[in-house]
PDB file of C-alpha atoms in Angstrom:
ATOM      1  CA  MET A   1      23.727   4.738  -7.989  1.00 60.00           C
ATOM      2  CA  ASN A   2      21.190   1.965  -7.697  1.00 71.00           C
ATOM      3  CA  LEU A   3      21.316  -0.587 -10.523  1.00 75.00           C
ATOM      4  CA  SER A   4      17.595  -1.358 -10.327  1.00 77.00           C
ATOM      5  CA  ASP A   5      16.731   2.367 -10.513  1.00 74.00           C
ATOM      6  CA  PRO A   6      19.693   4.090 -12.196  1.00 78.00           C
ATOM      7  CA  PHE A   7      17.967   7.421 -12.809  1.00 80.00           C
ATOM      8  CA  GLY A   8      16.080   7.564  -9.529  1.00 78.00           C
ATOM      9  CA  ARG A   9      12.649   7.645 -11.147  1.00 85.00           C
ATOM     10  CA  MET A  10      11.113   5.066  -8.829  1.00 85.00           C
ATOM     11  CA  HIS A  11      12.582   6.813  -5.781  1.00 85.00           C
ATOM     12  CA  ASP A  12      11.090  10.104  -6.949  1.00 88.00           C
ATOM     13  CA  LYS A  13       7.725   8.442  -7.602  1.00 89.00           C
ATOM     14  CA  HIS A  14       7.693   6.845  -4.148  1.00 88.00           C
ATOM     15  CA  GLN A  15       8.628  10.193  -2.588  1.00 91.00           C
ATOM     16  CA  ARG A  16       5.762  11.971  -4.393  1.00 93.00           C
ATOM     17  CA  ASN A  17       3.326   9.232  -3.349  1.00 90.00           C
ATOM     18  CA  TYR A  18       4.517   9.466   0.260  1.00 91.00           C
ATOM     19  CA  GLU A  19       4.173  13.247   0.315  1.00 92.00           C
ATOM     20  CA  SER A  20       0.676  12.977  -1.136  1.00 92.00           C
ATOM     21  CA  LEU A  21      -0.248  10.410   1.507  1.00 89.00           C
ATOM     22  CA  CYS A  22       1.168  12.635   4.268  1.00 90.00           C
ATOM     23  CA  LEU A  23      -1.000  15.504   3.089  1.00 92.00           C
ATOM     24  CA  SER A  24      -4.069  13.264   2.894  1.00 91.00           C
ATOM     25  CA  LEU A  25      -3.461  11.757   6.329  1.00 89.00           C
ATOM     26  CA  HIS A  26      -2.961  15.172   7.883  1.00 88.00           C
ATOM     27  CA  LYS A  27      -6.165  16.498   6.296  1.00 91.00           C
ATOM     28  CA  ALA A  28      -8.054  13.386   7.432  1.00 91.00           C
ATOM     29  CA  GLY A  29      -6.979  13.994  11.024  1.00 89.00           C
ATOM     30  CA  PHE A  30      -4.417  11.246  11.530  1.00 88.00           C
ATOM     31  CA  THR A  31      -2.294  13.246  13.942  1.00 88.00           C
ATOM     32  CA  THR A  32      -1.643  10.637  16.631  1.00 90.00           C
ATOM     33  CA  ARG A  33       0.299   7.410  16.604  1.00 91.00           C
ATOM     34  CA  ALA A  34      -2.770   5.466  17.739  1.00 91.00           C
ATOM     35  CA  SER A  35      -4.898   6.637  14.821  1.00 92.00           C
ATOM     36  CA  ALA A  36      -2.112   5.863  12.357  1.00 92.00           C
ATOM     37  CA  GLN A  37      -1.626   2.410  13.902  1.00 94.00           C
ATOM     38  CA  ASP A  38      -5.373   1.801  13.482  1.00 95.00           C
ATOM     39  CA  LEU A  39      -5.000   2.779   9.839  1.00 94.00           C
ATOM     40  CA  LEU A  40      -2.205   0.209   9.443  1.00 94.00           C
ATOM     41  CA  VAL A  41      -4.495  -2.488  10.825  1.00 95.00           C
ATOM     42  CA  LYS A  42      -7.279  -1.429   8.438  1.00 96.00           C
ATOM     43  CA  VAL A  43      -4.932  -1.513   5.445  1.00 95.00           C
ATOM     44  CA  ARG A  44      -3.842  -5.045   6.333  1.00 96.00           C
ATOM     45  CA  LYS A  45      -7.436  -6.212   6.817  1.00 97.00           C
ATOM     46  CA  ARG A  46      -8.556  -4.690   3.517  1.00 96.00           C
ATOM     47  CA  GLY A  47      -5.675  -6.369   1.726  1.00 96.00           C
ATOM     48  CA  ILE A  48      -6.509  -9.742   3.221  1.00 97.00           C
ATOM     49  CA  TRP A  49     -10.212  -9.349   2.409  1.00 97.00           C
ATOM     50  CA  SER A  50      -9.395  -8.299  -1.137  1.00 97.00           C
ATOM     51  CA  LEU A  51      -7.272 -11.393  -1.632  1.00 97.00           C
ATOM     52  CA  ALA A  52      -9.955 -13.536  -0.009  1.00 97.00           C
ATOM     53  CA  VAL A  53     -12.385 -12.302  -2.659  1.00 97.00           C
ATOM     54  CA  ILE A  54     -10.138 -12.164  -5.730  1.00 96.00           C
ATOM     55  CA  ILE A  55      -8.581 -15.623  -5.454  1.00 97.00           C
ATOM     56  CA  PRO A  56     -11.820 -17.654  -5.123  1.00 97.00           C
ATOM     57  CA  VAL A  57     -13.605 -15.575  -7.771  1.00 96.00           C
ATOM     58  CA  ALA A  58     -10.742 -16.064 -10.219  1.00 96.00           C
ATOM     59  CA  LEU A  59     -10.638 -19.798  -9.536  1.00 96.00           C
ATOM     60  CA  LEU A  60     -14.408 -20.154  -9.906  1.00 96.00           C
ATOM     61  CA  LEU A  61     -14.394 -18.207 -13.145  1.00 95.00           C
ATOM     62  CA  ALA A  62     -11.564 -20.370 -14.435  1.00 95.00           C
ATOM     63  CA  LEU A  63     -13.659 -23.463 -13.694  1.00 96.00           C
ATOM     64  CA  VAL A  64     -16.836 -22.015 -15.226  1.00 96.00           C
ATOM     65  CA  LEU A  65     -15.155 -20.604 -18.331  1.00 93.00           C
ATOM     66  CA  PRO A  66     -12.735 -23.291 -19.548  1.00 91.00           C
ATOM     67  CA  GLU A  67     -12.098 -21.531 -22.868  1.00 94.00           C
ATOM     68  CA  GLY A  68     -11.068 -18.335 -21.067  1.00 93.00           C
ATOM     69  CA  ARG A  69      -9.181 -20.064 -18.274  1.00 95.00           C
ATOM     70  CA  LEU A  70      -5.793 -18.689 -19.245  1.00 95.00           C
ATOM     71  CA  PHE A  71      -7.076 -15.119 -19.460  1.00 96.00           C
ATOM     72  CA  VAL A  72      -9.000 -15.375 -16.161  1.00 95.00           C
ATOM     73  CA  LEU A  73      -6.051 -16.856 -14.282  1.00 96.00           C
ATOM     74  CA  ALA A  74      -3.658 -14.284 -15.730  1.00 96.00           C
ATOM     75  CA  ALA A  75      -6.006 -11.460 -14.733  1.00 96.00           C
ATOM     76  CA  GLY A  76      -6.387 -12.995 -11.267  1.00 96.00           C
ATOM     77  CA  VAL A  77      -2.633 -13.237 -10.789  1.00 97.00           C
ATOM     78  CA  LEU A  78      -2.204  -9.618 -11.891  1.00 98.00           C
ATOM     79  CA  LEU A  79      -4.933  -8.471  -9.490  1.00 97.00           C
ATOM     80  CA  VAL A  80      -3.378 -10.421  -6.626  1.00 97.00           C
ATOM     81  CA  PHE A  81       0.042  -8.943  -7.396  1.00 98.00           C
ATOM     82  CA  TRP A  82      -1.436  -5.419  -7.603  1.00 97.00           C
ATOM     83  CA  VAL A  83      -3.303  -5.772  -4.277  1.00 97.00           C
ATOM     84  CA  ILE A  84      -0.218  -7.111  -2.499  1.00 97.00           C
ATOM     85  CA  LYS A  85       2.040  -4.403  -3.909  1.00 96.00           C
ATOM     86  CA  THR A  86      -0.453  -1.637  -3.119  1.00 95.00           C
ATOM     87  CA  CYS A  87      -0.973  -2.855   0.440  1.00 96.00           C
ATOM     88  CA  LEU A  88       2.752  -3.204   1.090  1.00 95.00           C
ATOM     89  CA  ASN A  89       3.478   0.266  -0.278  1.00 94.00           C
ATOM     90  CA  SER A  90       0.624   1.740   1.751  1.00 93.00           C
ATOM     91  CA  GLN A  91       1.912   0.075   4.896  1.00 95.00           C
ATOM     92  CA  ARG A  92       5.433   1.340   4.257  1.00 94.00           C
ATOM     93  CA  TYR A  93       4.183   4.877   3.680  1.00 93.00           C
ATOM     94  CA  VAL A  94       2.052   4.872   6.846  1.00 93.00           C
ATOM     95  CA  GLU A  95       4.922   3.412   8.882  1.00 94.00           C
ATOM     96  CA  ARG A  96       7.223   6.100   7.497  1.00 92.00           C
ATOM     97  CA  TYR A  97       4.595   8.741   8.323  1.00 93.00           C
ATOM     98  CA  ILE A  98       4.483   7.442  11.900  1.00 92.00           C
ATOM     99  CA  ARG A  99       8.267   7.335  12.133  1.00 92.00           C
ATOM    100  CA  GLU A 100       9.028  10.703  10.519  1.00 89.00           C
ATOM    101  CA  VAL A 101       6.045  12.944  11.145  1.00 88.00           C
ATOM    102  CA  LEU A 102       4.225  11.675  14.205  1.00 85.00           C
ATOM    103  CA  THR A 103       7.326  10.775  16.216  1.00 82.00           C
ATOM    104  CA  VAL A 104       8.780  14.240  15.588  1.00 70.00           C
ATOM    105  CA  HIS A 105       5.377  15.780  16.351  1.00 62.00           C
ATOM    106  CA  ASP A 106       5.015  13.751  19.577  1.00 60.00           C
ATOM    107  CA  ASP A 107       8.544  14.641  20.691  1.00 58.00           C
ATOM    108  CA  SER A 108       7.990  18.356  20.111  1.00 58.00           C
ATOM    109  CA  THR A 109       4.641  18.448  21.944  1.00 59.00           C
ATOM    110  CA  SER A 110       5.862  16.421  24.934  1.00 54.00           C
ATOM    111  CA  SER A 111       8.789  18.791  25.666  1.00 49.00           C
TER     112      SER A 111
END
């Protein structure tokens, strides 16, 4: 039993998200390790670009709108947190897809 997830809800949610991603990746034609590795690079780049846009925009808005500074900064922090969490989860799912699906698939086709 995990104290941070005593009923296993988060584990079940992550499993459903991973299975959905596996289906999507398979339909999109990500059937080789190289294509999945390219996807990992793209996910990282998109995350970095998203942060490079969100942080300056939030800071500029906070400077331009002094009466809404608290709201703008709070929204910016939430967006940054969401982008980081989404990118990390996506990377973990793609790495797991490479490890579980593509490695097994590569091993079975090479024999």
